[in-house]
Short mmCIF file of C-alpha atoms in Angstrom, two decimals:
data_model
loop_
_atom_site.label_atom_id
_atom_site.label_comp_id
_atom_site.label_asym_id
_atom_site.label_seq_id
_atom_site.Cartn_x
_atom_site.Cartn_y
_atom_site.Cartn_z
CA SER A 30 151.21 152.93 75.93
CA HIS A 31 148.08 151.43 77.46
CA VAL A 32 149.94 151.14 80.76
CA THR A 33 150.66 154.90 80.85
CA ILE A 34 147.06 155.68 80.07
CA TYR A 35 145.90 153.38 82.87
CA ARG A 36 148.25 155.15 85.28
CA TRP A 37 146.69 158.50 84.25
CA ILE A 38 143.24 157.14 84.86
CA GLU A 39 144.33 155.90 88.27
CA LYS A 40 146.00 159.10 89.23
CA TYR A 41 143.27 161.49 88.21
CA THR A 42 140.38 159.24 89.37
CA ASN A 43 141.85 159.10 92.90
CA LEU A 44 142.34 162.80 92.84
CA MET A 45 138.78 163.55 91.84
CA GLN A 46 137.33 160.94 94.19
CA LYS A 47 138.97 162.58 97.25
CA TYR A 48 137.66 165.95 96.18
CA LEU A 49 134.11 164.68 95.41
CA GLU A 50 133.91 162.83 98.72
CA GLN A 51 133.66 166.29 100.46
CA ILE A 52 130.50 167.23 98.46
CA ILE A 53 127.10 166.15 99.82
CA PRO A 54 124.63 165.29 97.02
CA GLN A 55 121.03 166.42 97.69
CA VAL A 56 119.49 163.06 96.87
CA SER A 57 115.83 162.13 97.40
CA ASP A 58 114.35 159.89 100.08
CA THR A 59 113.98 156.83 97.71
CA TRP A 60 116.97 154.77 96.85
CA ARG A 61 117.47 151.61 94.70
CA ALA A 62 120.06 148.85 95.18
CA ASP A 63 120.88 146.15 92.67
CA GLU A 64 123.75 143.88 91.62
CA ILE A 65 125.27 142.83 88.29
CA TRP A 66 127.89 140.19 87.58
CA ILE A 67 131.12 141.39 86.01
CA LYS A 68 134.37 139.67 85.07
CA ILE A 69 137.53 140.62 86.98
CA ASN A 70 140.79 139.02 86.02
CA GLY A 71 138.82 136.35 84.25
CA ASN A 72 136.70 135.45 87.32
CA LYS A 73 133.00 136.06 87.87
CA LYS A 74 132.38 138.76 90.46
CA TYR A 75 129.43 140.96 91.47
CA LEU A 76 129.08 144.75 91.49
CA PHE A 77 126.61 145.94 94.09
CA ALA A 78 125.41 149.52 93.78
CA MET A 79 123.05 152.02 95.40
CA MET A 80 121.37 154.72 93.25
CA ASP A 81 119.04 157.57 94.16
CA ASP A 82 115.67 157.12 92.45
CA GLU A 83 114.81 160.70 91.62
CA THR A 84 118.27 162.09 90.48
CA ARG A 85 119.80 158.76 89.39
CA TYR A 86 122.93 159.66 91.36
CA LEU A 87 125.06 156.65 91.98
CA ILE A 88 125.64 156.89 95.70
CA ALA A 89 127.93 153.93 96.33
CA GLN A 90 129.21 150.72 94.90
CA GLU A 91 131.28 147.74 95.87
CA VAL A 92 132.76 144.61 94.35
CA ALA A 93 131.82 141.18 95.88
CA ASP A 94 133.08 137.66 95.32
CA THR A 95 129.66 136.14 95.74
CA LYS A 96 126.03 137.16 95.21
CA HIS A 97 123.82 135.28 97.68
CA THR A 98 126.19 135.31 100.65
CA HIS A 99 127.60 138.88 100.26
CA ASP A 100 127.13 141.14 103.27
CA VAL A 101 125.71 144.39 101.84
CA ARG A 102 125.80 146.25 105.16
CA ASN A 103 128.91 147.99 104.11
CA LEU A 104 127.16 149.32 101.04
CA PHE A 105 124.26 150.60 103.13
CA VAL A 106 126.61 152.22 105.58
CA LYS A 107 128.65 153.85 102.84
CA SER A 108 125.56 155.17 101.13
CA ARG A 109 124.37 156.72 104.35
CA GLU A 110 127.74 158.33 104.90
CA VAL A 111 127.81 159.82 101.34
CA ALA A 112 124.31 161.20 101.56
CA ARG A 113 124.49 162.10 105.24
CA LYS A 114 121.15 160.50 105.77
CA LYS A 115 119.30 157.21 105.26
CA PRO A 116 116.39 156.77 102.84
CA MET A 117 112.71 156.62 103.69
CA THR A 118 112.18 153.96 101.03
CA ILE A 119 114.68 151.48 99.56
CA ILE A 120 113.86 149.32 96.55
CA THR A 121 115.64 146.02 95.83
CA ASP A 122 115.12 142.66 94.34
CA GLY A 123 114.30 139.68 96.53
CA LEU A 124 117.93 138.84 97.35
CA HIS A 125 118.06 137.94 101.08
CA SER A 126 121.23 139.94 101.62
CA TYR A 127 119.34 143.18 101.07
CA LYS A 128 116.69 142.30 103.60
CA GLU A 129 119.33 141.45 106.18
CA GLY A 130 121.27 144.65 105.41
CA TYR A 131 118.07 146.75 105.68
CA MET A 132 117.15 145.19 109.04
CA ARG A 133 120.57 145.75 110.50
CA GLU A 134 121.29 149.26 109.16
CA TYR A 135 118.06 151.08 108.26
CA TRP A 136 115.21 149.52 110.14
CA THR A 137 114.25 151.10 113.56
CA GLN A 138 111.50 150.46 116.10
CA HIS A 139 110.46 154.11 116.07
CA TYR A 140 109.03 156.29 113.34
CA PRO A 141 109.76 157.56 110.76
CA ARG A 142 110.85 154.11 109.62
CA THR A 143 112.56 153.26 106.33
CA GLN A 144 110.32 151.12 104.15
CA HIS A 145 111.91 148.21 102.20
CA ILE A 146 110.36 147.18 98.91
CA HIS A 147 112.13 143.95 98.19
CA PHE A 148 110.43 142.35 95.24
CA ALA A 149 111.40 144.77 92.43
CA SER A 150 111.64 143.27 88.99
CA ILE A 151 111.86 144.38 85.37
CA LYS A 152 107.98 144.41 85.11
CA GLY A 153 105.33 145.51 87.57
CA SER A 154 104.63 148.59 89.65
CA HIS A 155 107.81 148.25 91.70
CA ASN A 156 110.12 147.61 88.75
CA ASN A 157 113.87 148.23 88.96
CA ASN A 158 114.28 149.51 85.33
CA LYS A 159 116.38 152.53 86.37
CA MET A 160 118.96 150.37 87.92
CA GLU A 161 118.85 147.91 84.94
CA ARG A 162 119.64 150.80 82.54
CA MET A 163 122.66 151.74 84.66
CA ASN A 164 123.73 148.06 84.80
CA GLY A 165 123.57 148.13 80.94
CA GLU A 166 125.93 151.13 80.86
CA ILE A 167 128.45 149.28 83.00
CA ARG A 168 128.10 146.10 80.98
CA ASP A 169 128.81 148.12 77.77
CA ARG A 170 131.93 149.58 79.36
CA GLU A 171 133.13 146.24 80.55
CA LYS A 172 132.76 144.64 77.11
CA VAL A 173 134.78 147.42 75.49
CA MET A 174 137.63 146.70 78.00
CA ARG A 175 137.16 142.90 77.79
CA GLY A 176 136.78 142.56 81.51
CA LEU A 177 138.51 144.33 84.44
CA LYS A 178 141.88 143.42 85.99
CA LYS A 179 141.42 143.84 89.75
CA HIS A 180 138.85 144.42 92.52
CA ASN A 181 139.88 148.01 93.28
CA THR A 182 140.18 149.08 89.63
CA PRO A 183 139.95 152.82 89.07
CA ILE A 184 137.77 152.06 86.06
CA LEU A 185 134.68 151.49 88.20
CA THR A 186 135.35 154.61 90.31
CA GLY A 187 136.01 156.54 87.11
CA TYR A 188 132.71 155.34 85.62
CA GLN A 189 130.86 156.39 88.75
CA ILE A 190 132.24 159.92 88.29
CA PHE A 191 131.36 159.82 84.65
CA HIS A 192 127.77 158.65 85.36
CA ASN A 193 127.21 161.29 88.08
CA TYR A 194 129.07 164.30 86.83
CA ILE A 195 129.69 164.05 83.08
CA ARG A 196 127.02 162.04 81.24
CA PRO A 197 123.68 163.85 80.53
CA HIS A 198 120.61 161.64 81.05
CA GLU A 199 117.49 161.73 78.92
CA GLY A 200 115.44 160.83 81.92
CA LEU A 201 116.72 163.99 83.60
CA GLU A 202 115.93 166.22 80.56
CA GLY A 203 119.62 166.37 79.59
CA LYS A 204 120.94 167.05 83.08
CA THR A 205 123.62 165.00 84.92
CA PRO A 206 122.66 163.38 88.20
CA ALA A 207 125.00 165.93 89.84
CA ASP A 208 122.97 168.80 88.29
CA ALA A 209 119.82 167.15 89.63
CA CYS A 210 121.44 167.01 93.08
CA GLY A 211 122.27 170.73 93.02
CA ILE A 212 126.01 170.21 92.21
CA LYS A 213 127.02 172.42 89.30
CA ILE A 214 130.21 171.67 87.31
CA GLU A 215 131.09 174.58 84.98
CA GLY A 216 133.03 174.51 81.76
CA ASN A 217 132.81 172.79 78.40
CA ASN A 218 135.09 169.97 79.58
CA LYS A 219 133.84 168.89 82.94
CA TRP A 220 136.68 166.39 83.35
CA ILE A 221 139.20 169.19 83.28
CA THR A 222 137.00 171.26 85.62
CA LEU A 223 136.86 168.39 88.19
CA ILE A 224 140.61 167.76 87.95
CA GLN A 225 141.40 171.48 88.38
CA ASN A 226 139.08 171.85 91.29
CA ALA A 227 140.39 168.70 92.95
CA SER A 228 144.08 169.81 92.49
CA LYS A 229 143.22 172.99 94.33
CA ALA A 230 141.31 171.43 97.15
#
């Protein structure tokens, strides 16, 4: 039944996530943050995400109840913990929450200092098209499932793993973001490889 399949997704996603949290992706020094509205249990919520500009590795994500008043500091902290560093440049739209998160978590009085480009749009020299393409992927998945059921759904975590380790990207010449970060997943079925590696860890 669909309930059994969902439980499999939950079980194996949690297993893979714990394993992959031990691996440090070799991301670049330029990151992008953006948000997209999604429907959870029939209610409008927002998915905030941080992605590496060069490798398109989805570093971190979190679900928020609101857009303009959400505190994104946790996303910034989590991203730094995953990458084991902070970026030299972070690109966002003009949402005030990003500026506040940057000032509290990434800005310092001494150099080198992280630069915040906070007026990214679809057009222009500082566009956020890479994030918009990833948002489109998430939107397509959400439509297929007719919305998500809960905040901590394994579907979003599972999609993050799919985006990073399974799906080849044209913009990366057919590589996955994990490949671009120096993380090699062997085998014809990378899902099985990840599950097997995670079960042995």
